[in-house]
Tab-separated table of C-alpha atoms in Angstrom:
chain	number	residue	atom	x	y	z
A	9	MET	CA	39.594	-20.813	41.419
A	10	ARG	CA	38.310	-17.325	41.983
A	11	ILE	CA	34.527	-17.686	41.933
A	12	VAL	CA	32.033	-14.825	41.764
A	13	VAL	CA	28.600	-15.538	43.254
A	14	PHE	CA	25.692	-13.280	42.313
A	15	GLY	CA	22.674	-13.445	44.597
A	16	ALA	CA	25.063	-14.422	47.368
A	17	ASN	CA	22.794	-13.214	50.173
A	18	GLY	CA	19.933	-15.512	49.184
A	19	SER	CA	19.394	-18.916	50.780
A	20	THR	CA	21.151	-20.866	48.019
A	21	GLY	CA	23.790	-18.182	47.509
A	22	ARG	CA	24.925	-18.334	51.121
A	23	LEU	CA	25.219	-22.118	50.996
A	24	LEU	CA	27.132	-21.904	47.731
A	25	THR	CA	29.515	-19.342	49.195
A	26	GLU	CA	30.173	-21.504	52.245
A	27	GLN	CA	30.686	-24.646	50.152
A	28	ALA	CA	33.084	-22.878	47.784
A	29	LEU	CA	35.111	-21.507	50.683
A	30	ALA	CA	35.210	-24.964	52.304
A	31	ALA	CA	36.623	-26.279	49.012
A	32	ARG	CA	39.367	-23.618	49.311
A	33	HIS	CA	38.288	-21.422	46.443
A	34	ASP	CA	38.531	-17.657	46.625
A	35	VAL	CA	35.008	-16.253	46.558
A	36	VAL	CA	33.547	-12.881	45.653
A	37	ALA	CA	30.052	-12.658	47.174
A	38	VAL	CA	28.028	-10.040	45.306
A	39	THR	CA	25.079	-8.562	47.165
A	40	ARG	CA	23.129	-5.316	47.363
A	41	ARG	CA	23.397	-5.424	51.164
A	42	PRO	CA	26.969	-6.353	52.143
A	43	ALA	CA	26.425	-5.309	55.765
A	44	ASP	CA	23.816	-8.064	56.115
A	45	PHE	CA	26.003	-10.832	54.693
A	46	PRO	CA	26.588	-13.366	57.508
A	47	VAL	CA	29.653	-15.218	56.199
A	48	THR	CA	33.229	-14.210	56.996
A	49	HIS	CA	36.389	-15.919	55.766
A	50	GLU	CA	39.922	-14.982	54.782
A	51	GLY	CA	39.210	-16.189	51.243
A	52	LEU	CA	36.024	-14.123	50.902
A	53	ASP	CA	35.440	-10.682	49.414
A	54	VAL	CA	31.957	-9.252	49.909
A	55	VAL	CA	31.172	-6.761	47.157
A	56	GLU	CA	28.248	-4.371	46.934
A	57	ALA	CA	26.628	-4.384	43.514
A	58	ASP	CA	23.209	-4.357	41.909
A	59	VAL	CA	23.006	-6.398	38.705
A	60	HIS	CA	21.403	-3.413	36.971
A	61	ASP	CA	24.579	-1.407	37.686
A	62	ALA	CA	26.962	-2.334	34.865
A	63	PRO	CA	30.099	-0.618	36.270
A	64	ALA	CA	29.599	-2.306	39.668
A	65	VAL	CA	29.143	-5.721	38.041
A	66	ASP	CA	32.209	-5.073	35.907
A	67	ARG	CA	34.303	-4.382	39.008
A	68	ALA	CA	32.919	-7.409	40.841
A	69	ILE	CA	33.901	-9.979	38.227
A	70	ASP	CA	37.306	-8.543	37.319
A	71	GLY	CA	39.872	-11.321	37.805
A	72	ALA	CA	37.327	-14.147	38.171
A	73	HIS	CA	37.643	-17.629	36.668
A	74	VAL	CA	33.972	-18.603	37.056
A	75	VAL	CA	30.711	-16.728	37.547
A	76	LEU	CA	27.803	-18.439	39.334
A	77	SER	CA	24.388	-16.783	39.529
A	78	THR	CA	21.769	-17.648	42.138
A	79	LEU	CA	19.761	-14.476	41.510
A	80	GLY	CA	16.158	-14.744	42.571
A	81	VAL	CA	13.126	-12.743	43.651
A	82	PRO	CA	9.821	-13.721	45.304
A	83	PHE	CA	6.804	-14.580	43.178
A	84	THR	CA	4.695	-11.626	42.156
A	85	ARG	CA	2.059	-10.895	39.545
A	86	LYS	CA	3.963	-7.741	38.572
A	87	PRO	CA	6.435	-7.813	35.663
A	88	ILE	CA	9.880	-9.179	36.579
A	89	SER	CA	13.143	-8.436	34.779
A	90	VAL	CA	15.883	-9.156	37.317
A	91	TYR	CA	16.808	-12.510	35.749
A	92	SER	CA	17.084	-11.246	32.174
A	93	ASP	CA	18.491	-7.802	33.017
A	94	GLY	CA	20.942	-9.384	35.416
A	95	VAL	CA	22.277	-11.896	32.925
A	96	ARG	CA	22.596	-9.212	30.222
A	97	THR	CA	24.839	-7.193	32.514
A	98	ILE	CA	26.808	-10.230	33.670
A	99	VAL	CA	27.361	-11.582	30.140
A	100	ALA	CA	28.543	-8.183	28.909
A	101	ALA	CA	31.011	-7.848	31.771
A	102	MET	CA	32.295	-11.388	31.258
A	103	ALA	CA	32.871	-10.708	27.564
A	104	LYS	CA	34.803	-7.561	28.429
A	105	HIS	CA	37.101	-9.429	30.825
A	106	GLY	CA	37.433	-12.620	28.774
A	107	ILE	CA	35.753	-14.814	31.399
A	108	LYS	CA	34.054	-17.820	29.798
A	109	ARG	CA	32.464	-20.061	32.453
A	110	LEU	CA	28.949	-19.098	33.572
A	111	VAL	CA	26.456	-21.195	35.549
A	112	VAL	CA	22.986	-19.787	36.287
A	113	VAL	CA	20.009	-21.019	38.307
A	114	SER	CA	16.680	-21.215	36.491
A	115	SER	CA	13.782	-23.585	37.251
A	116	SER	CA	12.267	-26.829	36.011
A	117	ALA	CA	9.037	-24.829	35.578
A	118	THR	CA	10.490	-22.935	32.613
A	119	GLU	CA	9.579	-26.050	30.625
A	120	PRO	CA	6.640	-27.615	32.511
A	121	HIS	CA	6.642	-31.384	32.087
A	122	TYR	CA	5.255	-34.537	33.616
A	123	HIS	CA	7.045	-35.506	36.827
A	124	ALA	CA	7.002	-39.259	37.344
A	125	ASP	CA	7.102	-38.724	41.119
A	126	GLY	CA	4.511	-35.941	41.121
A	127	GLY	CA	1.195	-37.693	40.713
A	128	PHE	CA	-2.074	-36.108	39.619
A	129	LEU	CA	-2.025	-33.240	42.136
A	130	LEU	CA	1.335	-31.845	41.050
A	131	ASN	CA	1.159	-32.594	37.335
A	132	ARG	CA	-2.479	-31.731	36.635
A	133	VAL	CA	-3.323	-29.145	39.293
A	134	MET	CA	-0.419	-27.416	41.037
A	135	GLN	CA	2.094	-27.069	38.229
A	136	PRO	CA	-0.356	-25.645	35.651
A	137	LEU	CA	-1.869	-23.317	38.268
A	138	LEU	CA	1.493	-21.997	39.464
A	139	THR	CA	2.934	-21.397	36.018
A	140	ALA	CA	-0.236	-19.663	34.810
A	141	THR	CA	-0.845	-17.394	37.820
A	142	ILE	CA	1.519	-16.235	40.560
A	143	GLY	CA	4.610	-17.720	38.886
A	144	LYS	CA	3.794	-16.503	35.378
A	145	THR	CA	6.007	-13.408	35.328
A	146	THR	CA	8.859	-15.160	37.136
A	147	TYR	CA	9.040	-18.047	34.697
A	148	ALA	CA	8.616	-15.758	31.693
A	149	ASP	CA	11.679	-13.785	32.782
A	150	MET	CA	13.600	-16.979	33.541
A	151	ARG	CA	12.870	-18.218	30.026
A	152	LEU	CA	14.159	-14.929	28.617
A	153	MET	CA	17.266	-15.281	30.787
A	154	GLU	CA	17.828	-18.769	29.378
A	155	GLU	CA	17.490	-17.434	25.808
A	156	LEU	CA	20.073	-14.729	26.489
A	157	VAL	CA	22.478	-17.219	28.062
A	158	ARG	CA	22.108	-19.622	25.117
A	159	ALA	CA	22.732	-16.776	22.640
A	160	SER	CA	26.052	-15.885	24.277
A	161	ASP	CA	29.386	-17.381	23.269
A	162	LEU	CA	30.157	-18.274	26.881
A	163	GLU	CA	30.717	-21.757	28.282
A	164	TRP	CA	27.363	-21.712	30.032
A	165	THR	CA	25.280	-24.183	32.008
A	166	ILE	CA	21.676	-23.613	33.093
A	167	MET	CA	20.707	-25.382	36.335
A	168	ARG	CA	17.002	-26.220	36.755
A	169	PRO	CA	15.979	-27.248	40.272
A	170	SER	CA	12.474	-28.393	41.121
A	171	GLY	CA	10.634	-27.486	44.350
A	172	LEU	CA	13.252	-26.114	46.713
A	173	PHE	CA	13.478	-27.126	50.365
A	174	ASP	CA	16.002	-26.753	53.187
A	175	ALA	CA	18.169	-29.657	54.323
A	176	VAL	CA	20.894	-30.012	56.938
A	177	GLY	CA	23.603	-30.711	54.377
A	178	VAL	CA	24.449	-32.043	50.950
A	179	THR	CA	22.913	-35.436	50.149
A	180	ARG	CA	22.695	-37.550	47.007
A	181	TYR	CA	21.358	-35.788	43.960
A	182	GLU	CA	20.946	-36.557	40.271
A	183	LEU	CA	21.637	-34.414	37.224
A	184	HIS	CA	19.582	-34.952	34.072
A	185	GLU	CA	19.856	-33.001	30.861
A	186	ASP	CA	16.825	-30.709	30.362
A	187	GLN	CA	14.224	-32.522	32.507
A	188	ALA	CA	13.999	-34.902	35.464
A	189	PRO	CA	11.311	-37.088	37.044
A	190	GLY	CA	11.971	-35.828	40.580
A	191	VAL	CA	9.838	-33.264	42.371
A	192	PHE	CA	12.176	-31.635	44.915
A	193	THR	CA	15.667	-30.184	45.174
A	194	SER	CA	17.355	-29.211	48.417
A	195	ARG	CA	19.099	-25.856	48.421
A	196	ALA	CA	22.258	-27.518	49.732
A	197	ASP	CA	22.230	-29.953	46.809
A	198	LEU	CA	21.548	-27.148	44.347
A	199	ALA	CA	24.530	-25.220	45.717
A	200	ALA	CA	26.708	-28.337	45.495
A	201	SER	CA	25.641	-28.966	41.908
A	202	LEU	CA	26.483	-25.369	40.983
A	203	LEU	CA	29.925	-25.686	42.519
A	204	GLU	CA	30.401	-29.027	40.763
A	205	GLN	CA	29.744	-27.395	37.385
A	206	ALA	CA	32.253	-24.625	38.078
A	207	GLY	CA	35.102	-27.004	37.312
A	208	ASN	CA	33.349	-29.573	35.116
A	209	ALA	CA	32.758	-29.409	31.364
A	210	ARG	CA	30.219	-32.266	31.186
A	211	PHE	CA	27.195	-29.978	30.875
A	212	VAL	CA	28.712	-27.019	29.040
A	213	ARG	CA	26.059	-25.363	26.843
A	214	LYS	CA	23.325	-27.533	28.304
A	215	ALA	CA	20.371	-27.153	30.678
A	216	VAL	CA	20.515	-29.512	33.650
A	217	ALA	CA	17.745	-30.641	35.998
A	218	VAL	CA	18.791	-31.184	39.637
A	219	THR	CA	16.861	-33.683	41.762
A	220	THR	CA	17.485	-34.593	45.400
A	221	LEU	CA	17.354	-38.332	46.117
A	222	GLU	CA	17.429	-38.388	49.938
A	223	GLY	CA	15.377	-36.675	52.622
A	224	ALA	CA	13.003	-34.843	50.304
A	225	PRO	CA	9.580	-34.013	51.764
A	226	THR	CA	6.390	-35.459	50.376
A	227	LEU	CA	4.117	-33.154	48.431
A	228	PHE	CA	1.709	-33.097	51.384
A	229	GLN	CA	4.513	-32.148	53.791
A	230	MET	CA	5.622	-29.325	51.521
A	231	LEU	CA	2.069	-27.986	51.201
A	232	ARG	CA	1.590	-28.097	54.966
A	233	ARG	CA	4.921	-26.348	55.521
A	234	GLU	CA	3.976	-23.564	53.108
A	235	ALA	CA	0.566	-23.209	54.732
A	236	PHE	CA	2.127	-22.698	58.165
A	237	LYS	CA	4.571	-20.135	56.713
A	238	ARG	CA	1.648	-18.080	55.533
A	239	GLY	CA	-0.359	-18.561	58.660
């Protein structure tokens, strides 16, 4: 297949690009900074485009079979629109070119729920605090993105990872419709699940939770890791 990856220069986007190339797909990596993109391959085209730029997006997806979006921005208290604006532009371009398959990354926090593996700290303290404060604008825009995707006539799938962490490679992961009990998702597993959906109709027009089953950190380990990042 010819696969277009939006947000290709992010952590998950790079992994997805590499995995798709390893599976012998042709890949179009869409990024605002093509000079910074670290992957090279004979099957790869690196295209400069901002998702707010409709003509650039239109050119990027021309000839594609599947569009995968790993668009993302850091948490901020300021209003965010990149998820919703981005998907509006992508959906319009796909309709113009007759491309039907779209898979986008959202978050399990768009529909906060009880995580069986999360305990009191995650379920009663961290999750409500995050979704009500620093993550509020992010998740609001993700929810709008999901609404726009659902309203389209595309063959869409919404992927909802939980807390993201880095792992050496792809491990075992589970896919659950809408919600999952797990707390963490490795970026490698998220990328693999996105690529899996590119050629699989099982979850067409559904939201899917992605949970990593092996090598996930504990909640304490994740908190300590984040604390050292900010230190």
